[in-house]
Structure formats: C-alpha cells, structure tokens
mmCIF file of C-alpha atoms in Angstrom:
data_model
loop_
_atom_site.group_PDB
_atom_site.id
_atom_site.type_symbol
_atom_site.label_atom_id
_atom_site.label_comp_id
_atom_site.label_asym_id
_atom_site.label_seq_id
_atom_site.Cartn_x
_atom_site.Cartn_y
_atom_site.Cartn_z
ATOM 1 C CA MET A 1 66.258 101.527 77.541
ATOM 2 C CA ASN A 2 66.148 102.585 81.183
ATOM 3 C CA ALA A 3 67.400 106.111 81.805
ATOM 4 C CA ASN A 4 69.043 105.000 85.072
ATOM 5 C CA VAL A 5 71.682 102.331 84.598
ATOM 6 C CA TRP A 6 71.532 101.448 88.286
ATOM 7 C CA ARG A 7 67.961 100.228 87.717
ATOM 8 C CA ASP A 8 68.407 98.833 84.219
ATOM 9 C CA GLY A 9 68.295 95.051 84.609
ATOM 10 C CA ASN A 10 69.737 94.554 81.140
ATOM 11 C CA VAL A 11 72.839 96.635 81.908
ATOM 12 C CA LEU A 12 73.216 95.014 85.330
ATOM 13 C CA ARG A 13 73.058 91.523 83.801
ATOM 14 C CA TRP A 14 75.812 92.461 81.364
ATOM 15 C CA LEU A 15 77.828 93.991 84.212
ATOM 16 C CA ALA A 16 77.431 90.908 86.434
ATOM 17 C CA ALA A 17 78.385 88.645 83.511
ATOM 18 C CA TYR A 18 81.487 90.748 82.811
ATOM 19 C CA GLY A 19 82.444 90.747 86.499
ATOM 20 C CA ALA A 20 82.031 86.970 86.816
ATOM 21 C CA SER A 21 84.153 86.512 83.698
ATOM 22 C CA LEU A 22 86.915 88.727 85.112
ATOM 23 C CA VAL A 23 87.024 86.810 88.395
ATOM 24 C CA GLY A 24 87.083 83.587 86.369
ATOM 25 C CA ASP A 25 90.020 84.937 84.348
ATOM 26 C CA GLY A 26 91.946 85.709 87.537
ATOM 27 C CA VAL A 27 91.302 82.234 88.940
ATOM 28 C CA TYR A 28 92.181 80.542 85.639
ATOM 29 C CA PHE A 29 95.494 82.337 85.079
ATOM 30 C CA LEU A 30 96.736 81.780 88.621
ATOM 31 C CA ALA A 31 95.702 78.119 88.545
ATOM 32 C CA LEU A 32 97.349 77.668 85.136
ATOM 33 C CA GLY A 33 100.662 79.047 86.395
ATOM 34 C CA TRP A 34 100.492 76.914 89.530
ATOM 35 C CA ALA A 35 99.651 73.759 87.579
ATOM 36 C CA ALA A 36 102.554 74.436 85.196
ATOM 37 C CA ALA A 37 104.917 74.970 88.139
ATOM 38 C CA GLN A 38 103.878 71.593 89.578
ATOM 39 C CA ALA A 39 104.361 69.851 86.240
ATOM 40 C CA ALA A 40 107.699 71.433 85.253
ATOM 41 C CA GLY A 41 110.139 74.259 86.017
ATOM 42 C CA PRO A 42 110.094 78.082 85.814
ATOM 43 C CA ALA A 43 110.994 78.131 82.109
ATOM 44 C CA GLU A 44 108.021 75.923 81.297
ATOM 45 C CA VAL A 45 105.729 78.162 83.356
ATOM 46 C CA GLY A 46 106.768 81.080 81.174
ATOM 47 C CA LEU A 47 106.201 78.986 78.062
ATOM 48 C CA VAL A 48 102.668 78.042 79.094
ATOM 49 C CA MET A 49 101.728 81.637 79.904
ATOM 50 C CA ALA A 50 103.274 82.921 76.643
ATOM 51 C CA VAL A 51 101.407 80.327 74.571
ATOM 52 C CA GLY A 52 98.149 81.870 75.772
ATOM 53 C CA ALA A 53 99.239 85.501 75.441
ATOM 54 C CA ILE A 54 100.665 85.363 71.907
ATOM 55 C CA PRO A 55 97.537 84.219 70.018
ATOM 56 C CA ARG A 56 95.412 86.580 72.079
ATOM 57 C CA ALA A 57 97.519 89.502 70.862
ATOM 58 C CA LEU A 58 97.936 88.296 67.269
ATOM 59 C CA LEU A 59 94.268 87.456 66.714
ATOM 60 C CA MET A 60 92.671 90.343 68.592
ATOM 61 C CA LEU A 61 92.045 92.440 65.476
ATOM 62 C CA GLY A 62 90.530 89.457 63.710
ATOM 63 C CA GLY A 63 88.243 89.004 66.708
ATOM 64 C CA GLY A 64 86.829 92.448 66.059
ATOM 65 C CA VAL A 65 86.062 91.516 62.460
ATOM 66 C CA ILE A 66 84.222 88.401 63.612
ATOM 67 C CA ALA A 67 82.232 90.389 66.180
ATOM 68 C CA ASP A 68 81.085 92.813 63.476
ATOM 69 C CA ARG A 69 80.440 90.061 60.940
ATOM 70 C CA PHE A 70 78.326 87.782 63.137
ATOM 71 C CA GLY A 71 77.196 90.163 65.877
ATOM 72 C CA PRO A 72 78.831 90.678 69.291
ATOM 73 C CA ARG A 73 76.134 88.790 71.218
ATOM 74 C CA LEU A 74 76.610 85.543 69.284
ATOM 75 C CA VAL A 75 80.407 85.813 69.474
ATOM 76 C CA VAL A 76 80.553 86.635 73.177
ATOM 77 C CA ILE A 77 78.147 83.817 74.108
ATOM 78 C CA SER A 78 79.920 81.265 71.900
ATOM 79 C CA SER A 79 83.389 82.175 73.156
ATOM 80 C CA ASP A 80 82.240 82.152 76.784
ATOM 81 C CA ALA A 81 80.727 78.689 76.267
ATOM 82 C CA VAL A 82 83.997 77.376 74.800
ATOM 83 C CA ARG A 83 86.016 78.836 77.675
ATOM 84 C CA CYS A 84 83.688 77.205 80.188
ATOM 85 C CA ALA A 85 83.872 73.814 78.478
ATOM 86 C CA VAL A 86 87.658 73.840 78.010
ATOM 87 C CA VAL A 87 88.448 74.868 81.584
ATOM 88 C CA LEU A 88 85.929 72.392 83.005
ATOM 89 C CA ALA A 89 87.500 69.610 80.920
ATOM 90 C CA LEU A 90 90.931 70.558 82.269
ATOM 91 C CA ALA A 91 89.601 70.424 85.833
ATOM 92 C CA LEU A 92 88.303 66.904 85.224
ATOM 93 C CA VAL A 93 91.571 65.761 83.621
ATOM 94 C CA LEU A 94 93.604 67.080 86.571
ATOM 95 C CA ALA A 95 91.217 65.526 89.082
ATOM 96 C CA LEU A 96 91.557 62.104 87.442
ATOM 97 C CA GLY A 97 95.302 62.051 86.881
ATOM 98 C CA SER A 98 98.550 63.929 86.239
ATOM 99 C CA PRO A 99 98.596 64.944 82.569
ATOM 100 C CA GLY A 100 101.743 66.122 80.857
ATOM 101 C CA LEU A 101 102.684 69.719 80.243
ATOM 102 C CA TRP A 102 101.326 69.475 76.709
ATOM 103 C CA VAL A 103 97.755 69.455 78.063
ATOM 104 C CA LEU A 104 98.318 72.790 79.783
ATOM 105 C CA VAL A 105 99.935 74.186 76.624
ATOM 106 C CA LEU A 106 96.957 73.088 74.531
ATOM 107 C CA VAL A 107 94.448 74.604 76.965
ATOM 108 C CA ALA A 108 96.418 77.870 77.126
ATOM 109 C CA LEU A 109 96.490 78.019 73.325
ATOM 110 C CA VAL A 110 92.741 77.438 72.955
ATOM 111 C CA PHE A 111 91.931 79.867 75.759
ATOM 112 C CA GLY A 112 94.119 82.567 74.203
ATOM 113 C CA ILE A 113 92.443 82.151 70.811
ATOM 114 C CA VAL A 114 88.961 82.287 72.328
ATOM 115 C CA ASP A 115 89.918 85.306 74.446
ATOM 116 C CA ALA A 116 90.826 87.124 71.227
ATOM 117 C CA LEU A 117 87.177 86.675 70.194
ATOM 118 C CA PHE A 118 85.626 87.381 73.586
ATOM 119 C CA MET A 119 87.339 90.676 74.427
ATOM 120 C CA PRO A 120 86.357 92.712 71.322
ATOM 121 C CA ALA A 121 82.813 91.320 71.427
ATOM 122 C CA VAL A 122 82.205 92.125 75.086
ATOM 123 C CA GLY A 123 83.699 95.580 74.539
ATOM 124 C CA ALA A 124 81.288 96.220 71.661
ATOM 125 C CA LEU A 125 78.154 95.477 73.720
ATOM 126 C CA PRO A 126 77.673 98.670 75.827
ATOM 127 C CA PRO A 127 76.405 100.880 72.963
ATOM 128 C CA ARG A 128 73.924 98.124 72.097
ATOM 129 C CA ILE A 129 72.501 97.832 75.627
ATOM 130 C CA ALA A 130 72.527 101.460 76.835
ATOM 131 C CA GLY A 131 71.657 104.822 75.292
ATOM 132 C CA PRO A 132 74.382 107.328 74.308
ATOM 133 C CA GLY A 133 73.636 109.447 77.381
ATOM 134 C CA GLN A 134 74.394 106.501 79.657
ATOM 135 C CA LEU A 135 77.698 105.316 78.170
ATOM 136 C CA VAL A 136 79.859 107.241 80.640
ATOM 137 C CA ARG A 137 77.990 105.659 83.538
ATOM 138 C CA VAL A 138 78.240 102.218 81.925
ATOM 139 C CA GLN A 139 81.999 102.669 81.515
ATOM 140 C CA GLY A 140 82.224 103.727 85.159
ATOM 141 C CA LEU A 141 80.391 100.568 86.199
ATOM 142 C CA ARG A 142 82.614 98.519 83.915
ATOM 143 C CA SER A 143 85.702 100.015 85.548
ATOM 144 C CA LEU A 144 84.311 99.141 88.979
ATOM 145 C CA ALA A 145 83.686 95.578 87.816
ATOM 146 C CA GLU A 146 87.268 95.364 86.560
ATOM 147 C CA ARG A 147 88.620 96.544 89.910
ATOM 148 C CA VAL A 148 86.517 94.041 91.808
ATOM 149 C CA GLY A 149 87.317 91.243 89.362
ATOM 150 C CA HIS A 150 91.079 91.797 89.397
ATOM 151 C CA THR A 151 91.063 92.092 93.191
ATOM 152 C CA ALA A 152 88.850 89.073 93.871
ATOM 153 C CA GLY A 153 90.373 86.638 91.362
ATOM 154 C CA PRO A 154 93.672 85.770 93.152
ATOM 155 C CA PRO A 155 92.126 85.247 96.640
ATOM 156 C CA VAL A 156 89.370 83.048 95.181
ATOM 157 C CA ALA A 157 92.001 81.048 93.297
ATOM 158 C CA GLY A 158 94.114 80.702 96.435
ATOM 159 C CA LEU A 159 91.156 79.482 98.474
ATOM 160 C CA ALA A 160 90.135 76.974 95.798
ATOM 161 C CA MET A 161 93.680 75.629 95.394
ATOM 162 C CA GLY A 162 94.025 75.356 99.154
ATOM 163 C CA LEU A 163 90.957 73.146 99.237
ATOM 164 C CA GLY A 164 91.617 70.945 96.228
ATOM 165 C CA GLY A 165 94.647 72.088 94.241
ATOM 166 C CA PRO A 166 94.611 73.421 90.650
ATOM 167 C CA ALA A 167 91.796 71.047 89.654
ATOM 168 C CA SER A 168 89.505 72.676 92.197
ATOM 169 C CA ALA A 169 90.532 76.161 91.042
ATOM 170 C CA PHE A 170 89.853 75.319 87.391
ATOM 171 C CA ALA A 171 86.422 73.971 88.402
ATOM 172 C CA VAL A 172 85.656 77.269 90.151
ATOM 173 C CA ALA A 173 86.816 79.216 87.069
ATOM 174 C CA ALA A 174 84.587 77.069 84.843
ATOM 175 C CA ALA A 175 81.642 77.708 87.174
ATOM 176 C CA LEU A 176 82.246 81.469 86.974
ATOM 177 C CA PHE A 177 82.400 81.313 83.177
ATOM 178 C CA GLY A 178 79.141 79.340 83.301
ATOM 179 C CA VAL A 179 77.485 82.065 85.413
ATOM 180 C CA SER A 180 78.761 84.651 82.931
ATOM 181 C CA LEU A 181 77.362 82.614 80.040
ATOM 182 C CA VAL A 182 73.873 82.329 81.581
ATOM 183 C CA LEU A 183 73.739 86.051 82.311
ATOM 184 C CA LEU A 184 74.957 86.992 78.829
ATOM 185 C CA MET A 185 72.262 84.837 77.258
ATOM 186 C CA ALA A 186 69.696 86.927 79.166
ATOM 187 C CA VAL A 187 71.094 90.266 77.912
ATOM 188 C CA ARG A 188 68.975 91.964 75.243
ATOM 189 C CA ILE A 189 70.774 94.077 72.663
ATOM 190 C CA ALA A 190 69.386 96.635 70.270
ATOM 191 C CA PRO A 191 69.457 95.612 66.593
ATOM 192 C CA LEU A 192 71.763 97.405 64.205
ATOM 193 C CA PRO A 193 70.240 99.975 61.852
ATOM 194 C CA ALA A 194 69.521 98.137 58.603
ATOM 195 C CA PRO A 195 71.962 100.074 56.359
ATOM 196 C CA ALA A 196 74.829 99.708 58.832
ATOM 197 C CA ALA A 197 74.168 96.024 59.412
ATOM 198 C CA ALA A 198 74.062 95.305 55.690
ATOM 199 C CA SER A 199 77.067 97.325 54.567
ATOM 200 C CA PRO A 200 79.919 94.885 55.313
ATOM 201 C CA SER A 201 78.211 91.617 54.370
ATOM 202 C CA GLY A 202 79.757 91.327 50.916
ATOM 203 C CA GLU A 203 83.315 91.969 52.098
ATOM 204 C CA SER A 204 85.889 89.306 52.859
ATOM 205 C CA PRO A 205 87.214 89.215 56.452
ATOM 206 C CA TRP A 206 90.530 90.701 55.280
ATOM 207 C CA ARG A 207 88.747 93.584 53.547
ATOM 208 C CA GLN A 208 86.604 94.098 56.629
ATOM 209 C CA LEU A 209 89.722 94.373 58.761
ATOM 210 C CA ARG A 210 91.271 96.881 56.368
ATOM 211 C CA SER A 211 87.970 98.734 56.203
ATOM 212 C CA GLY A 212 87.862 98.967 60.005
ATOM 213 C CA LEU A 213 91.433 100.235 60.272
ATOM 214 C CA GLY A 214 90.747 102.764 57.529
ATOM 215 C CA TYR A 215 87.579 103.884 59.293
ATOM 216 C CA ILE A 216 89.548 104.568 62.467
ATOM 217 C CA ARG A 217 92.335 106.355 60.599
ATOM 218 C CA ARG A 218 89.965 108.668 58.708
ATOM 219 C CA HIS A 219 87.616 109.517 61.567
ATOM 220 C CA GLY A 220 88.376 112.941 63.010
ATOM 221 C CA LEU A 221 87.453 111.960 66.581
ATOM 222 C CA ILE A 222 88.037 108.207 66.830
ATOM 223 C CA GLY A 223 91.429 108.180 65.091
ATOM 224 C CA PRO A 224 93.131 110.724 67.386
ATOM 225 C CA LEU A 225 91.587 109.192 70.515
ATOM 226 C CA VAL A 226 92.721 105.668 69.587
ATOM 227 C CA LEU A 227 96.237 106.909 68.763
ATOM 228 C CA SER A 228 96.290 108.959 71.958
ATOM 229 C CA GLY A 229 95.293 105.909 73.997
ATOM 230 C CA ALA A 230 97.899 103.720 72.301
ATOM 231 C CA LEU A 231 100.681 106.205 73.106
ATOM 232 C CA SER A 232 99.485 106.452 76.687
ATOM 233 C CA GLN A 233 99.504 102.652 77.036
ATOM 234 C CA LEU A 234 102.979 102.390 75.536
ATOM 235 C CA GLY A 235 104.300 105.119 77.812
ATOM 236 C CA THR A 236 102.781 103.975 81.091
ATOM 237 C CA SER A 237 102.458 100.156 81.046
ATOM 238 C CA ALA A 238 106.131 99.420 81.716
ATOM 239 C CA PRO A 239 106.698 102.208 84.300
ATOM 240 C CA LEU A 240 103.631 101.149 86.294
ATOM 241 C CA THR A 241 104.751 97.501 86.439
ATOM 242 C CA LEU A 242 108.466 96.902 86.002
ATOM 243 C CA GLY A 243 109.329 100.543 86.712
ATOM 244 C CA LEU A 244 107.677 100.629 90.139
ATOM 245 C CA ILE A 245 109.593 97.510 91.171
ATOM 246 C CA LEU A 246 112.896 99.093 90.151
ATOM 247 C CA VAL A 247 112.078 102.413 91.847
ATOM 248 C CA SER A 248 111.063 100.727 95.106
ATOM 249 C CA GLU A 249 114.216 98.634 95.082
ATOM 250 C CA GLU A 250 116.367 101.685 94.409
ATOM 251 C CA ARG A 251 114.726 103.784 97.144
ATOM 252 C CA GLY A 252 114.617 100.989 99.706
ATOM 253 C CA TRP A 253 110.804 100.913 99.845
ATOM 254 C CA GLY A 254 110.754 97.161 99.256
ATOM 255 C CA PRO A 255 107.887 95.018 97.967
ATOM 256 C CA GLY A 256 105.538 96.667 100.435
ATOM 257 C CA GLY A 257 106.217 100.017 98.774
ATOM 258 C CA VAL A 258 105.162 98.635 95.396
ATOM 259 C CA GLY A 259 101.987 97.316 96.985
ATOM 260 C CA TRP A 260 101.148 100.657 98.579
ATOM 261 C CA ILE A 261 101.696 102.578 95.329
ATOM 262 C CA ILE A 262 99.675 100.126 93.234
ATOM 263 C CA GLY A 263 96.994 100.145 95.917
ATOM 264 C CA GLY A 264 96.902 103.936 95.746
ATOM 265 C CA MET A 265 96.467 103.792 91.981
ATOM 266 C CA GLY A 266 93.656 101.285 92.425
ATOM 267 C CA LEU A 267 91.931 103.462 95.031
ATOM 268 C CA GLY A 268 92.094 106.474 92.721
ATOM 269 C CA ALA A 269 90.807 104.456 89.773
ATOM 270 C CA ALA A 270 87.925 103.069 91.830
ATOM 271 C CA SER A 271 87.034 106.598 92.942
ATOM 272 C CA SER A 272 87.007 107.755 89.326
ATOM 273 C CA ALA A 273 84.679 104.890 88.441
ATOM 274 C CA LEU A 274 82.245 106.046 91.124
ATOM 275 C CA LEU A 275 82.466 109.627 89.860
ATOM 276 C CA LEU A 276 81.717 108.532 86.315
ATOM 277 C CA THR A 277 78.598 106.685 87.458
ATOM 278 C CA LEU A 278 77.330 109.467 89.761
ATOM 279 C CA ILE A 279 78.022 112.689 87.843
ATOM 280 C CA PRO A 280 74.967 113.311 85.633
ATOM 281 C CA LYS A 281 76.823 114.923 82.741
ATOM 282 C CA PHE A 282 80.278 115.850 81.492
ATOM 283 C CA PRO A 283 80.148 119.063 79.467
ATOM 284 C CA ARG A 284 83.164 119.555 77.190
ATOM 285 C CA ALA A 285 83.993 115.865 77.578
ATOM 286 C CA GLY A 286 86.734 115.952 74.933
ATOM 287 C CA ALA A 287 88.520 118.866 76.593
ATOM 288 C CA ILE A 288 88.247 117.201 80.010
ATOM 289 C CA GLN A 289 89.608 113.968 78.570
ATOM 290 C CA ASN A 290 92.638 115.802 77.186
ATOM 291 C CA LEU A 291 93.232 117.680 80.433
ATOM 292 C CA THR A 292 93.051 114.559 82.592
ATOM 293 C CA LEU A 293 95.470 112.747 80.269
ATOM 294 C CA ILE A 294 97.932 115.625 80.620
ATOM 295 C CA VAL A 295 97.650 115.585 84.420
ATOM 296 C CA GLY A 296 97.771 111.780 84.557
ATOM 297 C CA SER A 297 100.869 111.609 82.340
ATOM 298 C CA ALA A 298 102.621 114.174 84.525
ATOM 299 C CA GLY A 299 101.588 112.247 87.630
ATOM 300 C CA ILE A 300 102.965 108.958 86.320
ATOM 301 C CA GLY A 301 106.263 110.581 85.406
ATOM 302 C CA GLY A 302 106.324 112.315 88.788
ATOM 303 C CA LEU A 303 106.144 109.036 90.718
ATOM 304 C CA VAL A 304 109.857 108.497 90.158
ATOM 305 C CA LEU A 305 110.611 111.965 91.616
ATOM 306 C CA ALA A 306 108.624 111.483 94.834
ATOM 307 C CA PRO A 307 110.904 112.162 97.824
ATOM 308 C CA SER A 308 109.216 109.609 100.074
ATOM 309 C CA LEU A 309 106.845 106.661 99.945
ATOM 310 C CA PRO A 310 103.840 108.565 101.434
ATOM 311 C CA VAL A 311 104.227 111.260 98.766
ATOM 312 C CA ALA A 312 104.419 108.596 96.048
ATOM 313 C CA VAL A 313 101.262 106.910 97.363
ATOM 314 C CA GLY A 314 99.384 110.234 97.480
ATOM 315 C CA LEU A 315 100.488 111.019 93.945
ATOM 316 C CA ALA A 316 99.420 107.519 92.860
ATOM 317 C CA VAL A 317 95.899 108.098 94.246
ATOM 318 C CA LEU A 318 95.592 111.374 92.309
ATOM 319 C CA THR A 319 97.028 109.798 89.159
ATOM 320 C CA GLY A 320 94.667 106.831 89.354
ATOM 321 C CA LEU A 321 91.733 109.218 89.763
ATOM 322 C CA VAL A 322 92.476 111.411 86.751
ATOM 323 C CA CYS A 323 93.577 108.496 84.539
ATOM 324 C CA GLY A 324 90.354 106.656 85.346
ATOM 325 C CA ILE A 325 88.282 109.662 84.311
ATOM 326 C CA CYS A 326 90.400 110.051 81.173
ATOM 327 C CA GLY A 327 89.957 106.423 80.135
ATOM 328 C CA GLY A 328 86.227 106.321 80.852
ATOM 329 C CA LEU A 329 85.552 109.484 78.865
ATOM 330 C CA ALA A 330 87.739 108.338 75.962
ATOM 331 C CA ILE A 331 85.910 105.008 75.630
ATOM 332 C CA ALA A 332 82.503 106.668 75.931
ATOM 333 C CA LEU A 333 83.408 109.265 73.278
ATOM 334 C CA ILE A 334 84.721 106.584 70.913
ATOM 335 C CA GLN A 335 81.742 104.275 71.325
ATOM 336 C CA THR A 336 79.248 107.121 70.952
ATOM 337 C CA ALA A 337 80.878 108.248 67.703
ATOM 338 C CA THR A 338 81.428 104.794 66.182
ATOM 339 C CA ASP A 339 79.121 103.531 63.459
ATOM 340 C CA PRO A 340 77.456 100.425 64.990
ATOM 341 C CA SER A 341 78.714 98.186 62.205
ATOM 342 C CA TYR A 342 82.319 98.993 63.201
ATOM 343 C CA LEU A 343 81.995 98.614 66.978
ATOM 344 C CA GLY A 344 83.712 95.221 67.126
ATOM 345 C CA ARG A 345 86.691 96.315 65.049
ATOM 346 C CA VAL A 346 87.133 99.578 66.945
ATOM 347 C CA SER A 347 86.874 97.701 70.247
ATOM 348 C CA SER A 348 89.448 95.152 69.058
ATOM 349 C CA VAL A 349 91.959 97.877 68.187
ATOM 350 C CA MET A 350 91.590 99.419 71.650
ATOM 351 C CA ALA A 351 92.006 95.996 73.284
ATOM 352 C CA PHE A 352 95.011 95.226 71.079
ATOM 353 C CA THR A 353 96.868 98.327 72.264
ATOM 354 C CA ALA A 354 96.341 97.223 75.874
ATOM 355 C CA VAL A 355 97.080 93.477 75.740
ATOM 356 C CA GLY A 356 99.146 93.169 72.583
ATOM 357 C CA LEU A 357 101.091 96.350 71.920
ATOM 358 C CA ALA A 358 101.802 97.804 75.363
ATOM 359 C CA PRO A 359 103.668 94.750 76.772
ATOM 360 C CA LEU A 360 106.254 95.169 74.001
ATOM 361 C CA ALA A 361 107.531 98.135 76.023
ATOM 362 C CA TYR A 362 108.651 95.896 78.929
ATOM 363 C CA PRO A 363 111.952 94.626 77.465
ATOM 364 C CA VAL A 364 112.714 98.069 76.009
ATOM 365 C CA PHE A 365 112.119 99.702 79.389
ATOM 366 C CA GLY A 366 114.265 97.135 81.203
ATOM 367 C CA LEU A 367 117.170 97.498 78.763
ATOM 368 C CA ALA A 368 116.990 101.309 78.825
ATOM 369 C CA ALA A 369 116.819 101.390 82.639
ATOM 370 C CA ASP A 370 119.893 99.158 82.770
ATOM 371 C CA LEU A 371 121.779 101.537 80.456
ATOM 372 C CA TRP A 372 120.674 104.942 81.747
ATOM 373 C CA GLY A 373 118.978 104.350 85.087
ATOM 374 C CA VAL A 374 115.331 104.078 86.040
ATOM 375 C CA THR A 375 114.619 107.801 86.607
ATOM 376 C CA PRO A 376 115.213 109.121 83.048
ATOM 377 C CA VAL A 377 113.468 106.115 81.501
ATOM 378 C CA PHE A 378 110.474 106.528 83.839
ATOM 379 C CA LEU A 379 110.262 110.203 82.862
ATOM 380 C CA ALA A 380 110.551 109.229 79.181
ATOM 381 C CA GLY A 381 107.521 106.966 79.626
ATOM 382 C CA GLY A 382 105.554 109.873 81.036
ATOM 383 C CA ALA A 383 106.667 111.960 78.046
ATOM 384 C CA VAL A 384 105.397 109.303 75.596
ATOM 385 C CA SER A 385 102.048 109.342 77.391
ATOM 386 C CA MET A 386 102.085 113.144 77.234
ATOM 387 C CA ALA A 387 102.582 112.854 73.471
ATOM 388 C CA GLY A 388 99.236 111.061 73.433
ATOM 389 C CA ALA A 389 97.706 114.072 75.135
ATOM 390 C CA ILE A 390 99.249 116.322 72.489
ATOM 391 C CA VAL A 391 97.679 114.178 69.750
ATOM 392 C CA GLY A 392 94.247 114.611 71.347
ATOM 393 C CA THR A 393 94.681 118.310 72.050
ATOM 394 C CA SER A 394 95.785 119.017 68.475
ATOM 395 C CA ALA A 395 92.633 117.392 67.043
ATOM 396 C CA PRO A 396 89.761 119.904 66.760
ATOM 397 C CA ALA A 397 87.135 117.154 66.829
ATOM 398 C CA VAL A 398 88.471 115.914 70.178
ATOM 399 C CA ARG A 399 88.665 119.382 71.713
ATOM 400 C CA ARG A 400 85.048 120.096 70.732
ATOM 401 C CA ALA A 401 83.682 116.612 71.488
ATOM 402 C CA GLU A 402 80.552 116.413 73.618
ATOM 403 C CA LEU A 403 78.676 113.446 75.058
ATOM 404 C CA ALA A 404 74.916 113.106 74.785
ATOM 405 C CA LEU A 405 73.181 113.945 78.042
ATOM 406 C CA ALA A 406 71.378 111.250 79.998
#
C-alpha cells in the first residue's frame, strides 16, 4: 500500500466512488421529494421520505452482519448496482408517464433497504485499502468528500430538474451511482487474515449480530468510543438542526442567520478535514480526541448564548473545526483497533447512531423547547454531548490510545 494517500490510486478510486455516491444521494433525495410533491400533498411527501428512512435505520445493524459475512467489497458493489438500476428504472418510468405515488413509495423502500447494506460496507473499506498509519488521512479525505458531496448534490439536482424535471434528476443520480459502481469495482482490498475470516462462518446471522454487539461492549477502546459518539450524536443532532432554526427565529437572525451558522460549521469541518490529511502524525490521539470533544460540546452549547450573529458564526467555525478533528480521530482509532472480521458490524453500529438513533432526539427537543424554552434545552444537548466526553475520558484505553505512524 502506498505510504502517501494522495498518490495512492486505490484510495483515490475509493474516495472518488464515495464522493460520486454522495452527490448521487443528494440528487436522488431532492428529486424524490419533488416528485412526491408533484404527485400528492405535503403529508404524502413526508410519507415517501419516511418510508425510505425507516428501513435504513431498522436494518442498518443487519447490514453490518452481511458486510462481515460476505465481505464489504461484494456488498458495496452489489448494493450500488441495485441503487443504480432502481433509480434508472424510476427515471424511465417518469419520462414515459405519470405513475402513481405507490411507485415512489416502492422505490423509496427499496432504496432505504439497499442503503442499509451500502453504508456499513463502504464504512468498513478504509482499513482494507490503507495501512493503519494512513487511516487518519483517509478519514480526512472522506470528510472532505462528504462536504463536497453534500454541497454539490442539491445544486446538481436543481439544474437537472430545471432541464427535464424529476425524471432528468433521477437519470443524473443513476449515472452518478454508475460512476461509483465502476470505480468501486476497480478498488483492490487486502484479504482478511485467515483466522479472522474463518471465525464467524459457522454462526447464524443473529448470532453474528449478537457477537458483534458483544465485541463492541467488551472492547476497552472501541466500546467507550462508540458510546461516546452515540451520546454526542444524541446531544448535538437536534440543536444543530431544529435548535438553530428556533434560536435564529428567537433572536431575529432569520433564515440567513441559520445559513451563516451552518456555513461556519461547514467551513470549520472542512478545515479539520484538511488538517487531518496534512498533519503527519497525531501523538496521544485518544487524549486529543477527548479534548476536542469537550471543546466541541462546549462550543455547541455556547451557540445559544452568543450575543450576536457574528459571534455565533465565529463560534460555529471553531466548533466545526474541533468536532471534525474529534470525529476523524475517533473513527481512525476504532477502525485501527477493530478485528477485521468485525469491521462491518462496528461500522454499522456507528452509522446506526448517526442515521437511526440521533433523529429520535428531534421530537423530544421540540417538545422540551416548547415547554421550557430553547436556551435550556440547547444547553442540555451540549451537556449530553459532554457526557460522551466524560465516557471517553474515564476509559483508560481511550486516554492512552495511540495511532500507528505513517
């Protein structure tokens, strides 16, 4: 494996495939919502989007089992191929006629199920394509790809729909998934060590899932880091979405204020991604990860106390920077420490906390803000995230954790 990820064609192919897939996701979801709005009313739009989100959350852990059972490369290529075919078929159906809402519901359901397979598998690939000393840089590049993908998806969808409506946008999404598929097929991955690859073969899928959860729970480093990340997601997801809208409305900053704050977070996160790819080593990585989570949690809670919009934006930039470093180091530490035969299941648990567990905080946050006001609830979210930092700090294995040098 190349010692420099910037020159490693294998890593760059994986990165380009991941980026194309993210842009395709952005185009697909926006086109799906627009197509549903044209076919029915607002309630039906919510139904279509929920039909895709629910199976993705419910089946995410099972996706990790499948990735470990059959190998992440086979799963990620197969799921990408299905996504490409399904979205392309929808584009053709829309171009030829006006199908009922049930077609969109069916596509959303299939896409959500396949996404539950794709996400754990693609998350399990980095340790198989890069050496331990390069995982921090790979995670930095992955974070950059996510920023670019999330930023580019909506404009590309808007341009495509302006030219030919949702059918055109779905065709563009299918083409992006096709590009991702071709690139993923060209990615070489290292084989599993024979004992690790053979260990789970006699287990049923249910026992493999339980085995994976038990592995995480017992591991002195992985368990606390996964729990720490889950608490951080629970504490910050609602404040950084619904909470920012309520704060901006309360302070008179308006929609533009939300945009500036989110943009500041994005700028800080992008800067952290560059730092992760450029800094040659992170001594005392576990201690730095804990410290940045503490600072990031305080920064998120402090957003609601900012006396003015410029101060809030500056704080958002700093918070995005330290949270990006925290997340990149946490993932690199977890993937370095994980037995290769458990990578899919560990990756699925991390993805589940982000896309399945964290959104459950939205209705709780909204109800609590209605009862007690947005400021105390925002601060409570920061405190929950800080509890994640306490979990990491109290774990000796996390405090002493080091990453292999490049």
